[in-house]
CSV table of C-alpha atoms in Angstrom, one decimal:
chain,number,residue,atom,x,y,z
A,1,MET,CA,-15.0,-38.5,-8.3
A,2,ALA,CA,-18.5,-37.3,-8.2
A,3,ASN,CA,-18.0,-35.5,-11.5
A,4,LYS,CA,-16.8,-38.7,-13.1
A,5,ARG,CA,-19.9,-40.5,-11.9
A,6,ALA,CA,-22.2,-37.8,-13.2
A,7,ALA,CA,-20.4,-37.8,-16.5
A,8,LYS,CA,-20.9,-41.6,-16.7
A,9,LEU,CA,-24.6,-41.3,-15.9
A,10,VAL,CA,-25.1,-38.6,-18.5
A,11,ALA,CA,-23.3,-40.7,-21.1
A,12,ILE,CA,-25.5,-43.7,-20.3
A,13,GLY,CA,-28.6,-41.5,-20.4
A,14,VAL,CA,-27.6,-40.2,-23.9
A,15,ILE,CA,-27.1,-43.8,-25.2
A,16,VAL,CA,-30.4,-45.0,-23.8
A,17,ALA,CA,-32.3,-42.0,-25.1
A,18,GLY,CA,-30.7,-42.5,-28.5
A,19,THR,CA,-31.7,-46.1,-28.6
A,20,LEU,CA,-35.3,-45.3,-27.6
A,21,VAL,CA,-35.5,-42.6,-30.3
A,22,ALA,CA,-34.1,-45.0,-32.9
A,23,GLU,CA,-36.5,-47.8,-31.9
A,24,SER,CA,-40.0,-47.6,-33.1
A,25,ARG,CA,-43.1,-49.7,-33.0
A,26,LYS,CA,-45.6,-50.4,-35.8
A,27,GLU,CA,-48.9,-52.3,-35.7
A,28,TYR,CA,-50.9,-53.5,-38.6
A,29,HIS,CA,-54.3,-55.3,-38.8
A,30,PHE,CA,-55.7,-57.4,-41.6
A,31,ALA,CA,-59.1,-59.0,-41.8
A,32,VAL,CA,-58.8,-62.5,-43.4
A,33,GLY,CA,-61.0,-65.5,-44.1
A,34,PRO,CA,-60.6,-69.1,-43.1
A,35,ARG,CA,-57.3,-70.8,-44.0
A,36,ALA,CA,-55.5,-67.5,-44.7
A,37,GLY,CA,-51.8,-67.4,-45.8
A,38,VAL,CA,-49.4,-65.3,-43.9
A,39,SER,CA,-45.8,-64.7,-44.9
A,40,VAL,CA,-43.1,-62.8,-42.9
A,41,MET,CA,-39.6,-62.3,-44.4
A,42,ASN,CA,-37.3,-60.7,-41.9
A,43,PRO,CA,-33.5,-60.8,-42.6
A,44,TYR,CA,-32.5,-59.8,-39.1
A,45,GLY,CA,-34.6,-60.3,-36.0
A,46,SER,CA,-37.1,-62.6,-34.4
A,47,ILE,CA,-40.6,-63.7,-35.5
A,48,TRP,CA,-43.1,-65.1,-33.0
A,49,VAL,CA,-46.4,-66.3,-34.3
A,50,LYS,CA,-49.3,-67.0,-32.0
A,51,PRO,CA,-53.1,-67.6,-32.5
A,52,SER,CA,-55.4,-64.7,-32.6
A,53,LEU,CA,-58.9,-64.7,-31.2
A,54,ASN,CA,-60.8,-64.0,-34.4
A,55,ASN,CA,-60.2,-63.8,-38.2
A,56,THR,CA,-57.7,-61.1,-37.9
A,57,VAL,CA,-53.9,-61.0,-38.5
A,58,VAL,CA,-52.2,-58.6,-36.2
A,59,VAL,CA,-48.6,-57.7,-36.8
A,60,ASN,CA,-46.6,-55.9,-34.0
A,61,ALA,CA,-43.2,-54.9,-35.2
A,62,VAL,CA,-40.3,-53.3,-33.3
A,63,LEU,CA,-37.9,-51.6,-35.6
A,64,HIS,CA,-34.5,-51.1,-34.2
A,65,SER,CA,-33.5,-48.1,-36.4
A,66,ASP,CA,-34.7,-45.9,-39.2
A,67,LYS,CA,-32.6,-48.0,-41.7
A,68,VAL,CA,-35.3,-50.5,-42.0
A,69,GLU,CA,-39.0,-50.3,-43.0
A,70,VAL,CA,-41.9,-52.8,-42.8
A,71,ASP,CA,-43.5,-53.4,-46.2
A,72,ASN,CA,-46.9,-55.0,-45.9
A,73,SER,CA,-49.6,-56.1,-48.4
A,74,GLN,CA,-52.8,-58.0,-48.5
A,75,ASN,CA,-53.9,-59.8,-51.6
A,76,GLY,CA,-57.2,-61.5,-50.9
A,77,ASN,CA,-56.7,-64.1,-48.1
A,78,ARG,CA,-52.9,-63.7,-48.2
A,79,VAL,CA,-50.9,-61.3,-46.1
A,80,ASP,CA,-47.2,-60.6,-46.9
A,81,ILE,CA,-44.9,-58.8,-44.4
A,82,GLN,CA,-41.4,-58.0,-45.3
A,83,SER,CA,-38.6,-56.1,-43.6
A,84,HIS,CA,-37.2,-53.7,-46.2
A,85,LEU,CA,-33.5,-52.9,-45.5
A,86,LEU,CA,-32.5,-49.4,-46.5
A,87,ALA,CA,-29.0,-48.3,-47.6
A,88,GLY,CA,-26.4,-48.9,-44.9
A,89,ALA,CA,-28.5,-51.3,-42.9
A,90,ASP,CA,-26.6,-54.1,-41.1
A,91,SER,CA,-27.6,-56.9,-38.8
A,92,ASP,CA,-28.1,-54.5,-35.9
A,93,SER,CA,-29.7,-51.5,-37.5
A,94,GLY,CA,-31.7,-53.7,-39.9
A,95,ARG,CA,-33.2,-55.7,-37.1
A,96,VAL,CA,-37.0,-55.9,-36.7
A,97,ASP,CA,-38.7,-58.1,-34.0
A,98,TYR,CA,-42.2,-59.3,-34.9
A,99,GLU,CA,-45.0,-60.7,-32.9
A,100,VAL,CA,-47.7,-61.9,-35.2
A,101,LEU,CA,-51.2,-63.1,-34.3
A,102,VAL,CA,-52.9,-65.2,-36.9
A,103,PRO,CA,-56.1,-67.3,-37.0
A,104,ALA,CA,-55.1,-70.7,-35.8
A,105,ASP,CA,-56.0,-72.3,-39.1
A,106,ALA,CA,-53.7,-70.0,-41.1
A,107,SER,CA,-50.7,-71.3,-43.1
A,108,ILE,CA,-47.6,-69.4,-42.2
A,109,THR,CA,-44.2,-69.0,-43.9
A,110,LEU,CA,-41.4,-67.4,-41.8
A,111,HIS,CA,-38.0,-66.5,-43.0
A,112,SER,CA,-35.1,-65.0,-40.9
A,113,SER,CA,-31.4,-65.2,-41.3
A,114,THR,CA,-30.3,-64.8,-37.7
A,115,GLY,CA,-33.4,-64.1,-35.5
A,116,SER,CA,-35.3,-66.8,-33.7
A,117,LEU,CA,-38.5,-68.2,-35.3
A,118,ARG,CA,-41.3,-69.4,-33.1
A,119,ALA,CA,-44.8,-70.7,-33.9
A,120,GLU,CA,-47.3,-72.1,-31.4
A,121,LYS,CA,-50.8,-73.3,-31.0
A,122,LEU,CA,-51.7,-73.5,-34.7
A,123,HIS,CA,-53.3,-76.1,-36.9
A,124,GLY,CA,-52.4,-74.6,-40.3
A,125,ASP,CA,-49.2,-75.4,-42.3
A,126,VAL,CA,-46.0,-74.0,-40.9
A,127,SER,CA,-42.9,-73.4,-43.0
A,128,LEU,CA,-39.8,-71.9,-41.3
A,129,GLU,CA,-36.5,-71.1,-42.8
A,130,GLY,CA,-33.4,-69.4,-41.5
A,131,ALA,CA,-29.7,-69.9,-41.8
A,132,GLY,CA,-28.6,-69.3,-38.2
A,133,ALA,CA,-32.1,-68.9,-36.8
A,134,GLU,CA,-33.2,-70.8,-33.7
A,135,VAL,CA,-36.5,-72.5,-34.5
A,136,ASP,CA,-39.1,-73.4,-32.0
A,137,VAL,CA,-42.5,-74.9,-33.0
A,138,ARG,CA,-44.9,-76.2,-30.3
A,139,ASP,CA,-48.5,-77.3,-29.9
A,140,VAL,CA,-49.2,-77.6,-33.6
A,141,SER,CA,-51.7,-80.3,-34.9
A,142,ASP,CA,-53.0,-81.6,-38.2
A,143,ALA,CA,-50.5,-79.7,-40.3
A,144,HIS,CA,-47.4,-79.8,-42.4
A,145,VAL,CA,-44.4,-78.5,-40.5
A,146,HIS,CA,-41.3,-77.8,-42.7
A,147,VAL,CA,-38.1,-76.4,-41.2
A,148,LYS,CA,-34.9,-75.6,-43.0
A,149,THR,CA,-31.8,-74.3,-41.1
A,150,MET,CA,-28.1,-74.2,-41.6
A,151,ASN,CA,-26.8,-74.2,-38.0
A,152,GLY,CA,-29.7,-72.9,-35.9
A,153,PRO,CA,-31.0,-75.4,-33.3
A,154,VAL,CA,-34.5,-76.8,-34.0
A,155,ASN,CA,-37.0,-77.6,-31.2
A,156,LEU,CA,-40.3,-79.2,-32.0
A,157,ASP,CA,-42.6,-79.8,-29.1
A,158,ASN,CA,-46.0,-81.5,-29.1
A,159,ILE,CA,-46.7,-81.8,-32.9
A,160,GLN,CA,-49.7,-84.0,-33.3
A,161,ASN,CA,-50.7,-85.7,-36.6
A,162,GLY,CA,-48.1,-83.7,-38.5
A,163,HIS,CA,-46.2,-84.1,-41.7
A,164,VAL,CA,-42.9,-83.0,-40.4
A,165,GLU,CA,-39.8,-82.4,-42.5
A,166,VAL,CA,-36.7,-80.9,-41.0
A,167,ASP,CA,-33.5,-80.2,-43.0
A,168,SER,CA,-30.6,-78.9,-40.9
A,169,LEU,CA,-26.9,-78.8,-41.8
A,170,SER,CA,-25.3,-78.6,-38.4
A,171,GLY,CA,-28.0,-77.5,-35.9
A,172,GLU,CA,-29.2,-79.8,-33.2
A,173,VAL,CA,-32.8,-81.1,-33.8
A,174,THR,CA,-34.8,-82.0,-30.7
A,175,MET,CA,-38.4,-83.4,-30.9
A,176,ARG,CA,-40.6,-84.0,-28.0
A,177,GLY,CA,-44.0,-85.6,-28.5
A,178,VAL,CA,-43.9,-85.4,-32.2
A,179,ASN,CA,-45.9,-87.8,-34.3
A,180,GLY,CA,-47.9,-88.1,-37.5
A,181,PRO,CA,-47.9,-89.9,-40.8
A,182,LEU,CA,-44.5,-88.6,-41.7
A,183,VAL,CA,-41.6,-87.3,-39.5
A,184,GLN,CA,-38.4,-86.9,-41.4
A,185,VAL,CA,-35.2,-85.2,-40.3
A,186,VAL,CA,-32.1,-84.9,-42.4
A,187,SER,CA,-28.9,-83.4,-41.0
A,188,THR,CA,-25.2,-83.3,-42.0
A,189,SER,CA,-23.5,-83.0,-38.6
A,190,GLY,CA,-26.2,-82.0,-36.2
A,191,LYS,CA,-27.4,-84.3,-33.4
A,192,ILE,CA,-31.0,-85.6,-33.6
A,193,ASN,CA,-33.0,-86.2,-30.4
A,194,TYR,CA,-36.4,-87.8,-30.5
A,195,ILE,CA,-38.4,-88.2,-27.3
A,196,GLY,CA,-41.8,-89.7,-27.9
A,197,ASP,CA,-43.6,-92.9,-28.8
A,198,PHE,CA,-43.5,-92.9,-32.7
A,199,GLY,CA,-47.3,-92.5,-32.8
A,200,ASN,CA,-49.4,-95.0,-34.8
A,201,SER,CA,-48.7,-96.2,-38.3
A,202,GLY,CA,-46.4,-93.4,-39.2
A,203,GLU,CA,-43.1,-93.2,-41.0
A,204,TYR,CA,-40.2,-91.8,-39.1
A,205,ARG,CA,-36.9,-91.3,-40.8
A,206,LEU,CA,-34.1,-89.7,-38.8
A,207,THR,CA,-30.8,-89.3,-40.8
A,208,SER,CA,-27.6,-87.5,-39.9
A,209,HIS,CA,-24.3,-87.9,-41.7
A,210,SER,CA,-21.9,-87.5,-38.8
A,211,GLY,CA,-24.3,-86.4,-36.0
A,212,ASP,CA,-25.5,-88.8,-33.3
A,213,ILE,CA,-29.2,-90.0,-33.2
A,214,GLU,CA,-30.9,-90.7,-30.0
A,215,ALA,CA,-34.4,-91.9,-29.7
A,216,THR,CA,-36.0,-92.2,-26.2
A,217,ILE,CA,-39.3,-94.2,-26.3
A,218,PRO,CA,-41.6,-95.9,-23.8
A,219,GLU,CA,-41.5,-99.7,-23.7
A,220,TRP,CA,-45.0,-99.9,-25.0
A,221,THR,CA,-44.2,-98.3,-28.3
A,222,SER,CA,-45.3,-100.1,-31.4
A,223,ALA,CA,-42.7,-99.8,-34.1
A,224,ASP,CA,-40.8,-101.6,-36.8
A,225,VAL,CA,-37.3,-100.3,-36.2
A,226,SER,CA,-34.2,-100.3,-38.5
A,227,ALA,CA,-31.0,-98.6,-37.4
A,228,ARG,CA,-27.7,-98.5,-39.1
A,229,SER,CA,-24.5,-96.6,-38.7
A,230,VAL,CA,-22.2,-97.2,-41.7
A,231,ARG,CA,-19.0,-96.2,-39.8
A,232,GLY,CA,-20.2,-95.5,-36.3
A,233,GLU,CA,-21.9,-97.7,-33.6
A,234,VAL,CA,-25.4,-98.5,-32.5
A,235,HIS,CA,-26.8,-99.2,-29.1
A,236,ASP,CA,-30.2,-100.7,-28.3
A,237,ASP,CA,-31.6,-100.7,-24.7
A,238,ILE,CA,-35.0,-102.2,-25.8
A,239,PRO,CA,-35.5,-105.8,-26.7
A,240,LEU,CA,-36.7,-106.1,-30.3
A,241,GLN,CA,-38.2,-109.1,-32.0
A,242,PRO,CA,-35.5,-109.7,-34.7
A,243,LYS,CA,-36.6,-109.5,-38.3
A,244,ASN,CA,-36.0,-112.3,-40.8
A,245,HIS,CA,-35.1,-110.1,-43.6
A,246,THR,CA,-33.5,-106.6,-43.9
A,247,TRP,CA,-32.3,-104.7,-46.9
A,248,PHE,CA,-28.9,-104.0,-45.2
A,249,PRO,CA,-26.3,-106.3,-43.5
A,250,VAL,CA,-27.1,-106.4,-39.7
A,251,ASP,CA,-23.5,-106.2,-38.4
A,252,LYS,CA,-23.4,-106.4,-34.7
A,253,GLY,CA,-22.7,-103.0,-33.2
A,254,ARG,CA,-23.3,-101.3,-36.5
A,255,ALA,CA,-26.9,-102.1,-37.1
A,256,PHE,CA,-30.1,-103.6,-35.6
A,257,ALA,CA,-33.5,-104.2,-36.9
A,258,GLY,CA,-36.6,-105.6,-35.2
A,259,THR,CA,-40.2,-105.0,-34.1
A,260,MET,CA,-41.8,-104.1,-30.8
A,261,GLY,CA,-45.4,-103.7,-29.6
A,262,ARG,CA,-48.5,-104.4,-31.7
A,263,VAL,CA,-47.8,-105.0,-35.4
A,264,ALA,CA,-51.2,-103.7,-36.5
A,265,VAL,CA,-50.5,-100.1,-35.4
A,266,SER,CA,-46.7,-100.1,-35.6
A,267,SER,CA,-44.9,-97.2,-37.2
A,268,THR,CA,-41.9,-97.6,-39.5
A,269,VAL,CA,-38.8,-96.2,-37.9
A,270,VAL,CA,-35.5,-95.8,-39.8
A,271,LEU,CA,-32.5,-94.4,-38.0
A,272,ARG,CA,-29.5,-93.9,-40.2
A,273,THR,CA,-26.2,-92.2,-39.8
A,274,PHE,CA,-22.9,-92.5,-41.7
A,275,SER,CA,-20.4,-91.9,-38.9
A,276,GLY,CA,-22.4,-90.9,-35.9
A,277,LYS,CA,-23.8,-93.1,-33.1
A,278,ILE,CA,-27.3,-94.3,-32.8
A,279,HIS,CA,-28.9,-95.0,-29.4
A,280,LEU,CA,-32.4,-96.3,-28.9
A,281,ARG,CA,-33.2,-95.7,-25.2
A,282,LYS,CA,-36.0,-96.9,-23.0
A,283,ARG,CA,-38.1,-94.2,-21.2
A,284,SER,CA,-39.2,-95.5,-17.8
A,285,GLU,CA,-42.8,-94.5,-17.7
A,286,ASN,CA,-46.2,-96.1,-17.4
A,287,LYS,CA,-48.8,-95.6,-20.1
B,1,MET,CA,-44.8,-56.6,-103.2
B,2,ASN,CA,-47.8,-57.4,-101.0
B,3,CYS,CA,-48.2,-56.9,-97.2
B,4,VAL,CA,-46.9,-60.3,-96.2
B,5,GLU,CA,-43.8,-59.9,-98.5
B,6,LEU,CA,-43.2,-56.5,-97.0
B,7,GLN,CA,-43.3,-57.8,-93.4
B,8,GLN,CA,-40.9,-60.6,-94.4
B,9,SER,CA,-38.6,-58.1,-96.1
B,10,LEU,CA,-38.3,-56.0,-92.9
B,11,ALA,CA,-36.0,-58.7,-91.5
B,12,GLU,CA,-33.5,-57.7,-94.1
B,13,VAL,CA,-34.1,-53.9,-94.4
B,14,GLU,CA,-35.9,-52.9,-91.2
B,15,ASP,CA,-36.5,-49.2,-92.0
B,16,GLY,CA,-38.5,-49.8,-95.2
B,17,SER,CA,-36.1,-47.9,-97.3
B,18,SER,CA,-35.6,-50.3,-100.3
B,19,LEU,CA,-37.2,-49.4,-103.6
B,20,GLU,CA,-39.8,-52.1,-103.5
B,21,GLN,CA,-40.6,-51.4,-99.9
B,22,ARG,CA,-41.1,-47.7,-100.5
B,23,ALA,CA,-43.4,-48.4,-103.5
B,24,HIS,CA,-45.6,-50.7,-101.3
B,25,LEU,CA,-45.6,-48.3,-98.3
B,26,ARG,CA,-46.8,-45.4,-100.5
B,27,ALA,CA,-49.9,-47.5,-101.4
B,28,CYS,CA,-50.6,-49.2,-98.0
B,29,PRO,CA,-51.4,-47.1,-94.9
B,30,ALA,CA,-51.4,-50.2,-92.6
B,31,CYS,CA,-47.8,-51.2,-93.5
B,32,SER,CA,-46.7,-47.6,-93.4
B,33,ALA,CA,-48.0,-47.2,-89.9
B,34,LEU,CA,-46.2,-50.4,-88.9
B,35,VAL,CA,-42.9,-49.3,-90.2
B,36,ASN,CA,-43.3,-45.9,-88.5
B,37,GLU,CA,-43.9,-47.6,-85.2
B,38,LEU,CA,-40.8,-49.8,-85.7
B,39,ASN,CA,-38.7,-46.8,-86.5
B,40,LEU,CA,-40.0,-45.1,-83.4
B,41,ILE,CA,-39.1,-48.1,-81.2
B,42,VAL,CA,-35.6,-48.3,-82.7
B,43,ALA,CA,-35.1,-44.6,-82.0
B,44,ALA,CA,-36.4,-44.7,-78.5
B,45,ALA,CA,-34.3,-47.8,-77.6
B,46,GLY,CA,-31.2,-45.9,-78.5
B,47,GLU,CA,-32.1,-43.2,-76.0
B,48,LEU,CA,-32.5,-45.5,-73.0
B,49,GLN,CA,-30.1,-44.6,-70.3
B,50,ALA,CA,-27.6,-47.1,-68.9
B,51,ALA,CA,-28.9,-46.3,-65.4
B,52,GLU,CA,-32.3,-47.8,-66.3
B,53,GLU,CA,-30.8,-51.2,-66.9
B,54,PRO,CA,-30.9,-53.7,-64.0
B,55,SER,CA,-27.7,-53.8,-62.0
B,56,PRO,CA,-25.1,-56.5,-62.9
B,57,ARG,CA,-26.0,-58.2,-59.6
B,58,VAL,CA,-29.4,-59.0,-61.0
B,59,TRP,CA,-27.9,-60.7,-64.0
B,60,ASN,CA,-25.4,-62.5,-61.9
B,61,SER,CA,-28.1,-63.8,-59.6
B,62,ILE,CA,-30.2,-65.0,-62.5
B,63,GLU,CA,-27.2,-66.7,-64.1
B,64,PHE,CA,-26.1,-68.2,-60.8
B,65,ALA,CA,-29.6,-69.6,-60.2
B,66,LEU,CA,-29.8,-71.0,-63.8
B,67,ARG,CA,-26.4,-72.6,-63.4
B,68,GLN,CA,-27.4,-74.2,-60.1
B,69,GLU,CA,-30.6,-75.6,-61.8
B,70,GLY,CA,-28.4,-77.0,-64.5
B,71,LEU,CA,-30.3,-75.0,-67.1
B,72,ILE,CA,-27.2,-73.3,-68.5
B,73,ARG,CA,-23.5,-74.2,-68.5
B,74,PRO,CA,-20.4,-72.0,-68.5
B,75,GLN,CA,-19.6,-70.9,-72.1
B,76,ARG,CA,-16.7,-72.6,-73.7
B,77,PRO,CA,-14.0,-70.3,-75.2
B,78,LEU,CA,-14.5,-69.7,-78.9
B,79,VAL,CA,-12.1,-71.6,-81.1
B,80,PRO,CA,-11.4,-71.3,-84.8
B,81,SER,CA,-13.6,-73.5,-87.0
B,82,PHE,CA,-12.4,-77.0,-87.5
B,83,SER,CA,-11.9,-76.7,-91.3
B,84,ALA,CA,-10.0,-73.5,-90.9
B,85,ARG,CA,-7.6,-75.0,-88.5
B,86,TRP,CA,-7.0,-78.3,-90.3
B,87,GLY,CA,-7.5,-77.4,-94.0
B,88,ALA,CA,-6.9,-80.2,-96.4
B,89,ALA,CA,-5.8,-82.6,-93.7
B,90,ARG,CA,-9.4,-82.8,-92.3
B,91,TRP,CA,-10.1,-86.0,-94.1
B,92,LEU,CA,-7.7,-87.7,-91.7
B,93,VAL,CA,-10.3,-87.3,-88.9
B,94,PRO,CA,-13.0,-89.7,-90.1
B,95,MET,CA,-10.2,-92.2,-90.8
B,96,ALA,CA,-8.9,-91.8,-87.3
B,97,ALA,CA,-12.5,-92.2,-85.9
B,98,MET,CA,-12.9,-95.5,-87.8
B,99,LEU,CA,-9.6,-96.8,-86.5
B,100,LEU,CA,-10.6,-95.9,-82.9
B,101,LEU,CA,-14.0,-97.5,-83.4
B,102,ALA,CA,-12.4,-100.7,-84.6
B,103,LEU,CA,-9.9,-100.6,-81.7
B,104,GLY,CA,-12.8,-100.1,-79.3
B,105,ILE,CA,-14.7,-103.1,-80.6
B,106,TYR,CA,-11.6,-105.2,-80.2
B,107,VAL,CA,-10.9,-104.0,-76.7
B,108,ARG,CA,-14.6,-104.5,-75.7
B,109,ARG,CA,-14.6,-108.1,-76.8
B,110,GLU,CA,-11.4,-108.8,-74.8
B,111,SER,CA,-12.6,-107.1,-71.6
B,112,LEU,CA,-16.4,-107.8,-71.5
B,113,PRO,CA,-16.4,-110.0,-68.4
B,114,ASN,CA,-14.4,-107.4,-66.4
B,115,GLN,CA,-16.7,-104.7,-67.6
B,116,MET,CA,-19.8,-106.5,-66.5
B,117,ALA,CA,-18.4,-106.8,-63.0
B,118,GLN,CA,-18.0,-103.0,-62.8
B,119,GLN,CA,-21.3,-102.2,-64.4
B,120,ALA,CA,-23.1,-101.7,-61.0
B,121,SER,CA,-21.0,-98.6,-60.3
B,122,VAL,CA,-22.3,-96.9,-63.4
B,123,ALA,CA,-25.7,-96.5,-61.8
B,124,VAL,CA,-24.2,-94.5,-59.0
B,125,PRO,CA,-24.6,-90.7,-59.2
B,126,ALA,CA,-21.6,-89.5,-61.2
B,127,ALA,CA,-21.7,-85.9,-60.1
B,128,ASN,CA,-19.1,-84.6,-57.7
B,129,SER,CA,-19.1,-81.6,-55.4
B,130,SER,CA,-17.1,-79.5,-57.8
B,131,ASP,CA,-20.1,-79.3,-60.1
B,132,LEU,CA,-21.5,-76.8,-57.7
B,133,ASN,CA,-19.2,-73.8,-57.6
B,134,ASP,CA,-18.2,-73.3,-53.9
B,135,ALA,CA,-16.4,-70.0,-54.7
B,136,ASP,CA,-19.6,-68.6,-56.2
B,137,LEU,CA,-21.5,-69.5,-53.1
B,138,MET,CA,-19.0,-67.9,-50.8
B,139,GLN,CA,-18.9,-64.8,-53.0
B,140,GLU,CA,-22.7,-64.5,-52.7
B,141,VAL,CA,-22.4,-64.8,-48.9
B,142,VAL,CA,-19.7,-62.2,-48.7
B,143,ASP,CA,-21.7,-59.8,-50.9
B,144,ASN,CA,-25.0,-60.3,-49.0
B,145,GLU,CA,-24.4,-61.7,-45.6
B,146,PRO,CA,-20.7,-61.0,-44.7
B,147,ALA,CA,-21.4,-61.6,-41.0
B,148,MET,CA,-22.4,-65.2,-41.9
B,149,LYS,CA,-19.3,-66.0,-43.9
B,150,THR,CA,-17.6,-68.1,-41.3
B,151,GLN,CA,-20.7,-70.2,-40.6
B,152,TYR,CA,-21.4,-70.8,-44.3
B,153,ALA,CA,-17.7,-71.7,-44.9
B,154,GLU,CA,-17.8,-74.2,-42.0
B,155,ASN,CA,-21.1,-75.8,-43.1
B,156,LEU,CA,-19.8,-75.9,-46.7
B,157,ARG,CA,-16.7,-77.7,-45.5
B,158,GLN,CA,-18.8,-80.2,-43.6
B,159,VAL,CA,-21.2,-80.9,-46.4
B,160,ASN,CA,-18.3,-81.4,-48.9
B,161,GLU,CA,-16.7,-83.8,-46.4
B,162,SER,CA,-20.0,-85.7,-46.1
B,163,ILE,CA,-20.2,-86.0,-49.9
B,164,ARG,CA,-16.6,-87.3,-50.1
B,165,ASP,CA,-17.3,-89.8,-47.3
B,166,ALA,CA,-20.5,-91.2,-48.8
B,167,GLN,CA,-19.0,-91.2,-52.3
B,168,GLY,CA,-16.1,-93.3,-51.0
B,169,VAL,CA,-18.4,-96.0,-49.6
B,170,VAL,CA,-20.6,-96.0,-52.7
B,171,ASP,CA,-17.5,-96.5,-54.8
B,172,GLU,CA,-16.5,-99.4,-52.5
B,173,SER,CA,-19.9,-100.9,-52.3
B,174,PRO,CA,-22.2,-99.7,-55.2
B,175,ASN,CA,-25.1,-101.9,-54.0
B,176,ASP,CA,-25.1,-100.5,-50.5
B,177,GLU,CA,-28.5,-98.8,-50.4
B,178,ASP,CA,-27.8,-96.8,-47.2
B,179,ALA,CA,-24.5,-95.4,-48.6
B,180,ARG,CA,-26.4,-94.3,-51.8
B,181,ARG,CA,-29.1,-92.6,-49.7
B,182,SER,CA,-26.4,-90.9,-47.7
B,183,LEU,CA,-24.8,-89.6,-50.8
B,184,MET,CA,-28.2,-88.3,-52.1
B,185,ASP,CA,-28.9,-86.7,-48.7
B,186,ALA,CA,-25.5,-85.0,-48.7
B,187,TYR,CA,-26.1,-83.5,-52.2
B,188,GLN,CA,-29.5,-82.3,-51.1
B,189,GLN,CA,-28.0,-80.7,-48.1
B,190,LYS,CA,-25.5,-78.9,-50.2
B,191,SER,CA,-28.2,-77.8,-52.6
B,192,MET,CA,-30.1,-76.4,-49.5
B,193,LEU,CA,-27.0,-74.4,-48.6
B,194,PHE,CA,-26.9,-72.9,-52.0
B,195,GLN,CA,-30.6,-72.2,-51.9
B,196,MET,CA,-30.2,-70.3,-48.6
B,197,ALA,CA,-27.3,-68.2,-49.9
B,198,MET,CA,-29.3,-67.4,-53.0
B,199,ASP,CA,-32.4,-66.5,-51.2
B,200,ARG,CA,-30.6,-63.6,-49.5
B,201,SER,CA,-29.1,-62.3,-52.7
B,202,LEU,CA,-32.4,-62.0,-54.6
B,203,PRO,CA,-34.1,-58.6,-54.5
């Protein structure tokens, strides 16, 4: 019995040691100027971007095997990082996890197939793309935020004054406190959740073919709202001032259109789905 | 023969071996150097190893991207020339065309009111999902991201279904702006799916 336990411990030790030997860490530093561009292409693995304290880009990479390398280059104010898969690499052995510190005003482009993509506390443009990648963007202001995923979930949290464009085929898209001149989400079957106040004088277009759309807003929101589900149903918990004219037939239960709050600062909100449900909910909260 | 004529003549006899070319080359060191360089390039090109050519995958990727962009179309099979196939009977074709034209004018006069009623549907996007080759997409995924095959297949199925749904409503109600937007969105989503698959296949 004791021999068996010892053999197990040895086997586990060998596996752990092998993993530690195969895993390696790399660190790169790049001095950049204002509004630098940073691009990270990583087929397998996560990328987490945070602000640095000075005009430096710091890249910490954890390579999970020797079948992948990190290629890096700097061209003026632009830094490019790429995971270079060597022969025989797969989604496990080709994995690299990155933590990247960039100046807060840098524009970033992140690409991963399967790893999670995360960016926070920045005010430069953010472009994230990944087929199955989970995307998380938070505390970004005065910037373009572009996200493309196939089925990875997308979470946007506290995006202020943003130009936000999200394209997702089947991933769920959740936005909390997202506002700006343009907020646009297009999905095929993913659910879209918006929790916020639709800002001031912005344009909000949330569209899903078969996914449900749910917007939860405070009663004091100022917005011109149009909602329509071609084959599904719509629900509206908030009294709207009906509009005299709409570009679509307002069939009861299938569409609604109206205004709420102060017209002078109201945003345009269009909620559209083909066969999903639309629900405009009231958030019980004082301003 | 002057220098310009010699350079033009190289399109016919590229090694400068004709009588007139040789006469000019003997008297003109500049053209002689040019012909020597051309001969050197031709000789060197023949010695290039097949291994130095880009892999077929590169050409496939380029062709795939160009097809998706609509810049090239699949080549049609070569057919024998028209005159070779029809010989003396080829004069029948313009005659048949004229008859068809006359018939068309007659039919159009008879059916004009009906045609006007259907005109709105002409403005609807005429493309269908089969324009984008789904098999090519899945092959790219299998080659480059085999682990993602099931996810791509499922999303492709969903987006094709959304195209069919939206197209159905557009056909029923061509003036329904929402349905038209839904159709456009569905095509854009499909385009994005192809883009994602292609991104992984490029070097």
